[in-house]
PDB file of C-alpha atoms in Angstrom:
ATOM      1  CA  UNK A 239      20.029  -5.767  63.322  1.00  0.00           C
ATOM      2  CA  UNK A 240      21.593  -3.789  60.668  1.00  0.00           C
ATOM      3  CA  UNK A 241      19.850  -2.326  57.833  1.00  0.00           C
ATOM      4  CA  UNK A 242      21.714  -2.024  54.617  1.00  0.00           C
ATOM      5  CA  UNK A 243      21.420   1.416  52.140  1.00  0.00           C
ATOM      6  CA  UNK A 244      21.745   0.450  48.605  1.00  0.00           C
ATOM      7  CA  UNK A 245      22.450   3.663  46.351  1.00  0.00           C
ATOM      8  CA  UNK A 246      21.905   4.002  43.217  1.00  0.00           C
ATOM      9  CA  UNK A 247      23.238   6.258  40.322  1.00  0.00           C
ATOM     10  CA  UNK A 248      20.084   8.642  40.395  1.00  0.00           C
ATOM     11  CA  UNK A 249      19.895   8.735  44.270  1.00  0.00           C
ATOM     12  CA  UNK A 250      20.452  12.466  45.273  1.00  0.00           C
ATOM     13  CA  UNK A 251      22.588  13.434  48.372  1.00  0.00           C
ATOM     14  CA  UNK A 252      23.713  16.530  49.663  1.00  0.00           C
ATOM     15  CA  UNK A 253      27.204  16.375  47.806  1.00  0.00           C
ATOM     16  CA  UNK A 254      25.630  15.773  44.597  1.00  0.00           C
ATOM     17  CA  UNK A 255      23.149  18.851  44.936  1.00  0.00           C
ATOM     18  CA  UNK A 256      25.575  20.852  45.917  1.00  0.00           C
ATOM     19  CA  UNK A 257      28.395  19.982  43.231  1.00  0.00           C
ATOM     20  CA  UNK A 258      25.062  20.399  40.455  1.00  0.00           C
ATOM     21  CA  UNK A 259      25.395  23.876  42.057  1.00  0.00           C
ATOM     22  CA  UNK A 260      28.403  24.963  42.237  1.00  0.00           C
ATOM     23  CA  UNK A 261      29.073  23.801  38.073  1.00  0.00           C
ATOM     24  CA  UNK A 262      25.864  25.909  37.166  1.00  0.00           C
ATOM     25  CA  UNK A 263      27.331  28.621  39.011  1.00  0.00           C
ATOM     26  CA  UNK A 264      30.421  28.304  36.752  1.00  0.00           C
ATOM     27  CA  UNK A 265      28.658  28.081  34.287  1.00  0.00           C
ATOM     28  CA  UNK A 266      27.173  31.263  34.496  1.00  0.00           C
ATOM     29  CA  UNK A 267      30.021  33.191  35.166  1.00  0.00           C
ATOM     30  CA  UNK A 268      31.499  32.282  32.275  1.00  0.00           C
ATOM     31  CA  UNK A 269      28.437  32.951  29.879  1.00  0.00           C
ATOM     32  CA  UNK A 270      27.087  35.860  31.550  1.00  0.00           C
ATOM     33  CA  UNK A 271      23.591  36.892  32.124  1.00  0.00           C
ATOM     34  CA  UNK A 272      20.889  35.864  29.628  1.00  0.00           C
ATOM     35  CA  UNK A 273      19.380  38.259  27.551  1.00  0.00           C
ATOM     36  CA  UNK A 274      16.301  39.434  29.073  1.00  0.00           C
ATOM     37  CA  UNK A 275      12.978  38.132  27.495  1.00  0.00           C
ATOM     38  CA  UNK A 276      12.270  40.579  24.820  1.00  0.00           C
ATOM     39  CA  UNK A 277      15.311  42.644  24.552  1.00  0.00           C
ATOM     40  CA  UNK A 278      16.541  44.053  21.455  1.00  0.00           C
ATOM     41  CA  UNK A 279      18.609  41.541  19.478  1.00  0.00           C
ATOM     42  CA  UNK A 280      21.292  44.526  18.904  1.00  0.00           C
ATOM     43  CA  UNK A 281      22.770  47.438  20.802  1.00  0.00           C
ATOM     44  CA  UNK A 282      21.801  51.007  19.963  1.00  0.00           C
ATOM     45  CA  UNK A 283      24.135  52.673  17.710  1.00  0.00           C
ATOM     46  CA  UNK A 284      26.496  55.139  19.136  1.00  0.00           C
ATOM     47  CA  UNK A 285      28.602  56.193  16.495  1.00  0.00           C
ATOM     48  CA  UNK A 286      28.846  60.163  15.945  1.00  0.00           C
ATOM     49  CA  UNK A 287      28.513  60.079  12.199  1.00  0.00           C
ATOM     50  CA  UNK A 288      25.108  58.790  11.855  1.00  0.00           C
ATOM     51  CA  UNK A 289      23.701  61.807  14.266  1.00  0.00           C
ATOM     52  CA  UNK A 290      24.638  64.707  11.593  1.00  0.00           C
ATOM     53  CA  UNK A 291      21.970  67.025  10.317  1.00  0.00           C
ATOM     54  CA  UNK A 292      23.290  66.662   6.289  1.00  0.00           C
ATOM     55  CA  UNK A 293      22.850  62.812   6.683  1.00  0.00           C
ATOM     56  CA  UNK A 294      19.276  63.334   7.566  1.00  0.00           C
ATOM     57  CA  UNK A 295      19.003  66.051   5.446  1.00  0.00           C
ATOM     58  CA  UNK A 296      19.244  64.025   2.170  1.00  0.00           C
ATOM     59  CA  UNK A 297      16.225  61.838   3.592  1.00  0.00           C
ATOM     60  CA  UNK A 298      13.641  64.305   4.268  1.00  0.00           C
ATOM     61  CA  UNK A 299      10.455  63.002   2.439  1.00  0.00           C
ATOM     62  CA  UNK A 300      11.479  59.193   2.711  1.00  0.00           C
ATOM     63  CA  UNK A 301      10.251  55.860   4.351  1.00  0.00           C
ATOM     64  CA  UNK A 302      12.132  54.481   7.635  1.00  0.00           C
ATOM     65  CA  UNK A 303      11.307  50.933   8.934  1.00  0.00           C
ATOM     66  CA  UNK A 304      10.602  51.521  12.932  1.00  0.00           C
ATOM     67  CA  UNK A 305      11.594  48.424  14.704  1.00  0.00           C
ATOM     68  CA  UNK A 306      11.681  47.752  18.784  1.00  0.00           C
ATOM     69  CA  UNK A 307       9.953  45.380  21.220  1.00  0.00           C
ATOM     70  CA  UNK A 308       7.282  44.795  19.456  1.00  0.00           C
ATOM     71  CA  UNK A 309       6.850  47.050  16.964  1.00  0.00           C
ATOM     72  CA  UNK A 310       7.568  47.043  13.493  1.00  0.00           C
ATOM     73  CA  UNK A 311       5.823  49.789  11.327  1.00  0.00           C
ATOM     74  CA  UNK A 312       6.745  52.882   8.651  1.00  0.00           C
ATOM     75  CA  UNK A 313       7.030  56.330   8.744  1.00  0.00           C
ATOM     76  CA  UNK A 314       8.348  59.376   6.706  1.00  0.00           C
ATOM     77  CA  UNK A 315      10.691  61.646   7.816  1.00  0.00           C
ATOM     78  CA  UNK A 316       9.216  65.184   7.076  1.00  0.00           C
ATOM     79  CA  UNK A 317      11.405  67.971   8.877  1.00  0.00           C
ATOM     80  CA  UNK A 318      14.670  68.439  10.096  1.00  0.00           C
ATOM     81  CA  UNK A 319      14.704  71.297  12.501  1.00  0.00           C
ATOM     82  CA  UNK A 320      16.691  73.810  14.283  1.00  0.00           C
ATOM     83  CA  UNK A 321      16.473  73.647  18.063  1.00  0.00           C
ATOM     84  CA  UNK A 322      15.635  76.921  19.875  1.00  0.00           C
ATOM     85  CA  UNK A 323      18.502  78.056  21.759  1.00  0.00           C
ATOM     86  CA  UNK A 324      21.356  75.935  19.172  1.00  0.00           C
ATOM     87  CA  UNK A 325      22.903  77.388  16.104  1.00  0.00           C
ATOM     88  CA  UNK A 326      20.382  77.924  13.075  1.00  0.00           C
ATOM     89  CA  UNK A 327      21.795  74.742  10.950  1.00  0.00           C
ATOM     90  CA  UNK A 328      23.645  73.476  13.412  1.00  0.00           C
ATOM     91  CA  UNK A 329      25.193  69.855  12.106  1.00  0.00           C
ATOM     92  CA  UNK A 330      25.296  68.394  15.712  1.00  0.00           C
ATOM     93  CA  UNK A 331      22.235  69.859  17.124  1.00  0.00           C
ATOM     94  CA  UNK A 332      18.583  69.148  15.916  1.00  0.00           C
ATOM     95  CA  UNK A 333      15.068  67.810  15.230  1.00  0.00           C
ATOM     96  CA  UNK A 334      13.641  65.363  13.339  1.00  0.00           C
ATOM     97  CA  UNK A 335      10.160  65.244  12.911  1.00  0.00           C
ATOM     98  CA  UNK A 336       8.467  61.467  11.535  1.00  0.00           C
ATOM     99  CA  UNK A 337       4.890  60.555  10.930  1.00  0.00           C
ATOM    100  CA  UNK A 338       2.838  57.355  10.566  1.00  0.00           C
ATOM    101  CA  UNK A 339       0.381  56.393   8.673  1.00  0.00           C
ATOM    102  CA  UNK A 340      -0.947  54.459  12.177  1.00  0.00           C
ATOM    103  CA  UNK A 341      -0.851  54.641  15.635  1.00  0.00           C
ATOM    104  CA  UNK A 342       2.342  54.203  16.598  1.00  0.00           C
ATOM    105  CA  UNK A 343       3.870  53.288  19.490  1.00  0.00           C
ATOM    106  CA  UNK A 344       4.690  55.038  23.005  1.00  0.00           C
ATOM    107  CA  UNK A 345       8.040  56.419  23.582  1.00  0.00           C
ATOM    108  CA  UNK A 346      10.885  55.102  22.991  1.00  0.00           C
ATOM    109  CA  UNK A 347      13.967  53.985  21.399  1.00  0.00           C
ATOM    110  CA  UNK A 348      14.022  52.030  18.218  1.00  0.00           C
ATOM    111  CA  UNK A 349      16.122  51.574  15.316  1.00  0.00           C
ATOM    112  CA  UNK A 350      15.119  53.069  11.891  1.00  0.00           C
ATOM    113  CA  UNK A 351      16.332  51.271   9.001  1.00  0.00           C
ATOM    114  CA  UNK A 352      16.094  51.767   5.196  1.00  0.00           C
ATOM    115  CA  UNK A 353      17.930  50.754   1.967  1.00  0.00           C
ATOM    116  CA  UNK A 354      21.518  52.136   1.854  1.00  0.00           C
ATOM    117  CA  UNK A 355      21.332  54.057   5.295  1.00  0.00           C
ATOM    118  CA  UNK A 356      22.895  52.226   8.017  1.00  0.00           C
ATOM    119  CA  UNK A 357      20.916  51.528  10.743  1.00  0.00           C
ATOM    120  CA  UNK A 358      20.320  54.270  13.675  1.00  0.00           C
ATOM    121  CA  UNK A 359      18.635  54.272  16.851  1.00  0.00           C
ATOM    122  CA  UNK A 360      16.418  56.768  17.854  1.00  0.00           C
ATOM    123  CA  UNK A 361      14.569  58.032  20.878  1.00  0.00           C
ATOM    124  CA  UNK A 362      11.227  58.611  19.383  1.00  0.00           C
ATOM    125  CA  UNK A 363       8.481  60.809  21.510  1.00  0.00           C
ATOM    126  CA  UNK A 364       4.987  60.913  20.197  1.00  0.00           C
ATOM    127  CA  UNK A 365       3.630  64.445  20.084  1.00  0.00           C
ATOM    128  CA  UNK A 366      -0.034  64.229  19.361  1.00  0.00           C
ATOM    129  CA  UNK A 367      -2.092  62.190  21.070  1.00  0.00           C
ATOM    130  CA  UNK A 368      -3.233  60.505  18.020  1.00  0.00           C
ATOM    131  CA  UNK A 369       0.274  58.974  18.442  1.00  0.00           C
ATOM    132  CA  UNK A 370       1.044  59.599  14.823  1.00  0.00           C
ATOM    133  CA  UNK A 371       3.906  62.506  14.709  1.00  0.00           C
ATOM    134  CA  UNK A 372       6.697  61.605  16.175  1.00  0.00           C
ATOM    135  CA  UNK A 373      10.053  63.887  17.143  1.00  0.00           C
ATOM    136  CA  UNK A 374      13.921  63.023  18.151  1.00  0.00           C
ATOM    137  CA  UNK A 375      15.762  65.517  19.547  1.00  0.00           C
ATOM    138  CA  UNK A 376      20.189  65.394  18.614  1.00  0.00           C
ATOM    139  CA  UNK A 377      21.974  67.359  20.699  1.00  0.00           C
ATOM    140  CA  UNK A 378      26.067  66.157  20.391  1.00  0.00           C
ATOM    141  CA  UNK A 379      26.946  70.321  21.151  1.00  0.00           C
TER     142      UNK A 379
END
């Protein structure tokens, strides 16, 4: 007595597991990784002109948009800085000190934005523990 196997088109076998595999495997290769959950829909700025002391300068006093992994919230820009040990005035080399009016988050990098300034990322470090003031430190010497 013989027994008969009737396949049908959503039986799986070993080949068909396999070939599922080996596509999605192509398929990856080619598309790259997936963003991770939660990261930052755009890169961190690099570019050397948008780390100058003058640029900051001229918006000492003025509202930046914080944004990162969840957080969105404003704060001022009230100093810019020398850093001990730099040249006093130093274009490549200083401090910028921010503060909210909430707690803000811990730190961090995020991007500062505001009309007609191009957006910049920062590494922002609380420095009360209110979590309020906020400093980056530029250093390009």
């Amino acid at each position: 007595m013989t027994s008969t196997v009737i396949r049908t088109e959503n039986d799986l076998t070993r080949r068909t597991v396999l070939g599922a595999g080996a596509t999605a495997l192509a398929a990856a290769v080619v598309a790259g990784p997936a963003p991770a959950e939660g990261a930052a829909a755009r890169a961190t700025t690099r570019a050397v002109s948008l780390y100058r002391r003058k640029r900051w300068a001229k918006q000492r006093r003025r509202s930046f948009l914080v944004t990162g992994p969840g957080v969105k919230l404003r704060m001022t820009l009230t100093a810019v800085r020398n850093i001990p040990h730099t040249t006093a005035g130093s274009q490549r080399s200083f401090e910028l000190v921010f503060r909210a009016s909430r707690r803000g988050p811990e730190s961090g990098t995020f991007d500062l934005k505001r009309s007609r300034f191009a957006r910049t990322s920062l590494f922002l470090v609380p420095t009360d523990e209110t979590r309020r003031t906020y400093r980056a430190t530029v250093n390009n010497r």
